[in-house]
Amino acid sequence: MERAWLISLIPLAIGTAFLGFGAYGLRRAQVLGRVGVTARARIVRHEVRRGEDGARFRHPVAAWTTRDGTECAYASRFGRGTVGGGFGVGAQVTVRYDPKAPHRFVIEGWDSTAVDRLFLVLGLVLTVGTVAVVLARLLTL
């Protein structure tokens, strides 16, 4: 197999990974929209995680009580470099969670499907583009 064929696998693999990440996030949001229940929560702290480049991302940790009385405190899956006043420690927020798995939740106003949509679009572009180029090369051999 020529080197060019192997190199074409790189954008295909990246595109497939992006596509999977975006589809997973949008599916998760769809399920929460359908079966999720809302609760009042309070931001109790921020988990600080470092990116590969050393940047710090703050993930708010929301604490709430489920309808069956279970106490929950989970960090948002999305982090940001800065936290606005509405999501500082002690802020009252609304969460939407899956009653069967409360660790699956979103903080309304913080979590967004924009990142998932971006990954889905980039994944589609890379995957479809790479497949089109490979097919065009195969047809012109």
PDB file of N, CA, C and O in Angstrom, residues 8-20 119-135:
ATOM      1  N   SER A   8      -4.039   9.046   4.161  1.00  0.00           N
ATOM      2  CA  SER A   8      -5.459   9.408   4.085  1.00  0.00           C
ATOM      3  C   SER A   8      -6.258   8.828   5.248  1.00  0.00           C
ATOM      4  O   SER A   8      -7.373   9.276   5.519  1.00  0.00           O
ATOM      5  N   LEU A   9      -5.693   7.852   5.952  1.00  0.00           N
ATOM      6  CA  LEU A   9      -6.393   7.294   7.103  1.00  0.00           C
ATOM      7  C   LEU A   9      -6.397   8.255   8.294  1.00  0.00           C
ATOM      8  O   LEU A   9      -7.266   8.155   9.163  1.00  0.00           O
ATOM      9  N   ILE A  10      -5.456   9.182   8.337  1.00  0.00           N
ATOM     10  CA  ILE A  10      -5.368  10.117   9.464  1.00  0.00           C
ATOM     11  C   ILE A  10      -6.613  11.009   9.545  1.00  0.00           C
ATOM     12  O   ILE A  10      -7.283  11.028  10.578  1.00  0.00           O
ATOM     13  N   PRO A  11      -6.970  11.751   8.469  1.00  0.00           N
ATOM     14  CA  PRO A  11      -8.183  12.570   8.592  1.00  0.00           C
ATOM     15  C   PRO A  11      -9.450  11.729   8.736  1.00  0.00           C
ATOM     16  O   PRO A  11     -10.414  12.152   9.368  1.00  0.00           O
ATOM     17  N   LEU A  12      -9.428  10.515   8.180  1.00  0.00           N
ATOM     18  CA  LEU A  12     -10.583   9.639   8.337  1.00  0.00           C
ATOM     19  C   LEU A  12     -10.748   9.222   9.797  1.00  0.00           C
ATOM     20  O   LEU A  12     -11.858   9.248  10.340  1.00  0.00           O
ATOM     21  N   ALA A  13      -9.656   8.882  10.460  1.00  0.00           N
ATOM     22  CA  ALA A  13      -9.718   8.494  11.877  1.00  0.00           C
ATOM     23  C   ALA A  13     -10.126   9.679  12.749  1.00  0.00           C
ATOM     24  O   ALA A  13     -10.969   9.539  13.651  1.00  0.00           O
ATOM     25  N   ILE A  14      -9.558  10.846  12.491  1.00  0.00           N
ATOM     26  CA  ILE A  14      -9.908  12.040  13.260  1.00  0.00           C
ATOM     27  C   ILE A  14     -11.380  12.394  13.036  1.00  0.00           C
ATOM     28  O   ILE A  14     -12.114  12.690  13.975  1.00  0.00           O
ATOM     29  N   GLY A  15     -11.807  12.341  11.783  1.00  0.00           N
ATOM     30  CA  GLY A  15     -13.205  12.646  11.462  1.00  0.00           C
ATOM     31  C   GLY A  15     -14.169  11.691  12.130  1.00  0.00           C
ATOM     32  O   GLY A  15     -15.202  12.101  12.656  1.00  0.00           O
ATOM     33  N   THR A  16     -13.823  10.415  12.135  1.00  0.00           N
ATOM     34  CA  THR A  16     -14.686   9.423  12.771  1.00  0.00           C
ATOM     35  C   THR A  16     -14.764   9.667  14.280  1.00  0.00           C
ATOM     36  O   THR A  16     -15.841   9.563  14.878  1.00  0.00           O
ATOM     37  N   ALA A  17     -13.633   9.993  14.898  1.00  0.00           N
ATOM     38  CA  ALA A  17     -13.628  10.275  16.341  1.00  0.00           C
ATOM     39  C   ALA A  17     -14.472  11.511  16.652  1.00  0.00           C
ATOM     40  O   ALA A  17     -15.277  11.502  17.586  1.00  0.00           O
ATOM     41  N   PHE A  18     -14.303  12.585  15.877  1.00  0.00           N
ATOM     42  CA  PHE A  18     -15.098  13.802  16.070  1.00  0.00           C
ATOM     43  C   PHE A  18     -16.584  13.505  15.879  1.00  0.00           C
ATOM     44  O   PHE A  18     -17.425  13.973  16.639  1.00  0.00           O
ATOM     45  N   LEU A  19     -16.895  12.748  14.846  1.00  0.00           N
ATOM     46  CA  LEU A  19     -18.275  12.392  14.558  1.00  0.00           C
ATOM     47  C   LEU A  19     -18.890  11.621  15.725  1.00  0.00           C
ATOM     48  O   LEU A  19     -20.010  11.900  16.153  1.00  0.00           O
ATOM     49  N   GLY A  20     -18.147  10.678  16.255  1.00  0.00           N
ATOM     50  CA  GLY A  20     -18.632   9.892  17.397  1.00  0.00           C
ATOM     51  C   GLY A  20     -18.841  10.739  18.635  1.00  0.00           C
ATOM     52  O   GLY A  20     -19.851  10.617  19.332  1.00  0.00           O
ATOM     53  N   PHE A 119     -18.321  19.494  16.821  1.00  0.00           N
ATOM     54  CA  PHE A 119     -17.621  18.233  16.583  1.00  0.00           C
ATOM     55  C   PHE A 119     -18.332  17.389  15.530  1.00  0.00           C
ATOM     56  O   PHE A 119     -17.685  16.754  14.698  1.00  0.00           O
ATOM     57  N   LEU A 120     -19.654  17.375  15.545  1.00  0.00           N
ATOM     58  CA  LEU A 120     -20.407  16.606  14.565  1.00  0.00           C
ATOM     59  C   LEU A 120     -20.159  17.133  13.153  1.00  0.00           C
ATOM     60  O   LEU A 120     -19.890  16.354  12.234  1.00  0.00           O
ATOM     61  N   VAL A 121     -20.218  18.448  12.987  1.00  0.00           N
ATOM     62  CA  VAL A 121     -20.000  19.049  11.666  1.00  0.00           C
ATOM     63  C   VAL A 121     -18.569  18.810  11.191  1.00  0.00           C
ATOM     64  O   VAL A 121     -18.343  18.407  10.039  1.00  0.00           O
ATOM     65  N   LEU A 122     -17.584  19.054  12.070  1.00  0.00           N
ATOM     66  CA  LEU A 122     -16.190  18.806  11.679  1.00  0.00           C
ATOM     67  C   LEU A 122     -15.961  17.335  11.334  1.00  0.00           C
ATOM     68  O   LEU A 122     -15.263  17.012  10.371  1.00  0.00           O
ATOM     69  N   GLY A 123     -16.558  16.451  12.116  1.00  0.00           N
ATOM     70  CA  GLY A 123     -16.429  15.019  11.841  1.00  0.00           C
ATOM     71  C   GLY A 123     -17.031  14.639  10.509  1.00  0.00           C
ATOM     72  O   GLY A 123     -16.446  13.856   9.747  1.00  0.00           O
ATOM     73  N   LEU A 124     -18.194  15.194  10.209  1.00  0.00           N
ATOM     74  CA  LEU A 124     -18.824  14.926   8.911  1.00  0.00           C
ATOM     75  C   LEU A 124     -17.965  15.427   7.760  1.00  0.00           C
ATOM     76  O   LEU A 124     -17.772  14.724   6.768  1.00  0.00           O
ATOM     77  N   VAL A 125     -17.449  16.645   7.888  1.00  0.00           N
ATOM     78  CA  VAL A 125     -16.622  17.223   6.825  1.00  0.00           C
ATOM     79  C   VAL A 125     -15.365  16.376   6.593  1.00  0.00           C
ATOM     80  O   VAL A 125     -15.044  16.025   5.448  1.00  0.00           O
ATOM     81  N   LEU A 126     -14.672  16.030   7.669  1.00  0.00           N
ATOM     82  CA  LEU A 126     -13.450  15.232   7.523  1.00  0.00           C
ATOM     83  C   LEU A 126     -13.744  13.832   6.990  1.00  0.00           C
ATOM     84  O   LEU A 126     -13.044  13.338   6.103  1.00  0.00           O
ATOM     85  N   THR A 127     -14.769  13.189   7.521  1.00  0.00           N
ATOM     86  CA  THR A 127     -15.080  11.823   7.103  1.00  0.00           C
ATOM     87  C   THR A 127     -15.569  11.771   5.662  1.00  0.00           C
ATOM     88  O   THR A 127     -15.036  11.012   4.844  1.00  0.00           O
ATOM     89  N   VAL A 128     -16.566  12.582   5.340  1.00  0.00           N
ATOM     90  CA  VAL A 128     -17.113  12.576   3.982  1.00  0.00           C
ATOM     91  C   VAL A 128     -16.069  13.064   2.983  1.00  0.00           C
ATOM     92  O   VAL A 128     -15.923  12.491   1.894  1.00  0.00           O
ATOM     93  N   GLY A 129     -15.319  14.094   3.353  1.00  0.00           N
ATOM     94  CA  GLY A 129     -14.272  14.599   2.458  1.00  0.00           C
ATOM     95  C   GLY A 129     -13.213  13.564   2.165  1.00  0.00           C
ATOM     96  O   GLY A 129     -12.804  13.378   1.010  1.00  0.00           O
ATOM     97  N   THR A 130     -12.756  12.868   3.186  1.00  0.00           N
ATOM     98  CA  THR A 130     -11.725  11.852   3.001  1.00  0.00           C
ATOM     99  C   THR A 130     -12.246  10.688   2.164  1.00  0.00           C
ATOM    100  O   THR A 130     -11.558  10.206   1.259  1.00  0.00           O
ATOM    101  N   VAL A 131     -13.456  10.241   2.459  1.00  0.00           N
ATOM    102  CA  VAL A 131     -14.039   9.139   1.674  1.00  0.00           C
ATOM    103  C   VAL A 131     -14.200   9.558   0.216  1.00  0.00           C
ATOM    104  O   VAL A 131     -13.910   8.774  -0.706  1.00  0.00           O
ATOM    105  N   ALA A 132     -14.622  10.786  -0.034  1.00  0.00           N
ATOM    106  CA  ALA A 132     -14.779  11.269  -1.413  1.00  0.00           C
ATOM    107  C   ALA A 132     -13.447  11.292  -2.144  1.00  0.00           C
ATOM    108  O   ALA A 132     -13.359  10.877  -3.312  1.00  0.00           O
ATOM    109  N   VAL A 133     -12.401  11.753  -1.480  1.00  0.00           N
ATOM    110  CA  VAL A 133     -11.073  11.795  -2.115  1.00  0.00           C
ATOM    111  C   VAL A 133     -10.572  10.389  -2.406  1.00  0.00           C
ATOM    112  O   VAL A 133     -10.049  10.107  -3.487  1.00  0.00           O
ATOM    113  N   VAL A 134     -10.743   9.478  -1.462  1.00  0.00           N
ATOM    114  CA  VAL A 134     -10.291   8.094  -1.661  1.00  0.00           C
ATOM    115  C   VAL A 134     -11.067   7.450  -2.803  1.00  0.00           C
ATOM    116  O   VAL A 134     -10.479   6.775  -3.661  1.00  0.00           O
ATOM    117  N   LEU A 135     -12.381   7.651  -2.857  1.00  0.00           N
ATOM    118  CA  LEU A 135     -13.179   7.100  -3.967  1.00  0.00           C
ATOM    119  C   LEU A 135     -12.768   7.687  -5.295  1.00  0.00           C
ATOM    120  O   LEU A 135     -12.683   6.970  -6.308  1.00  0.00           O
TER     121      LEU A 135
END
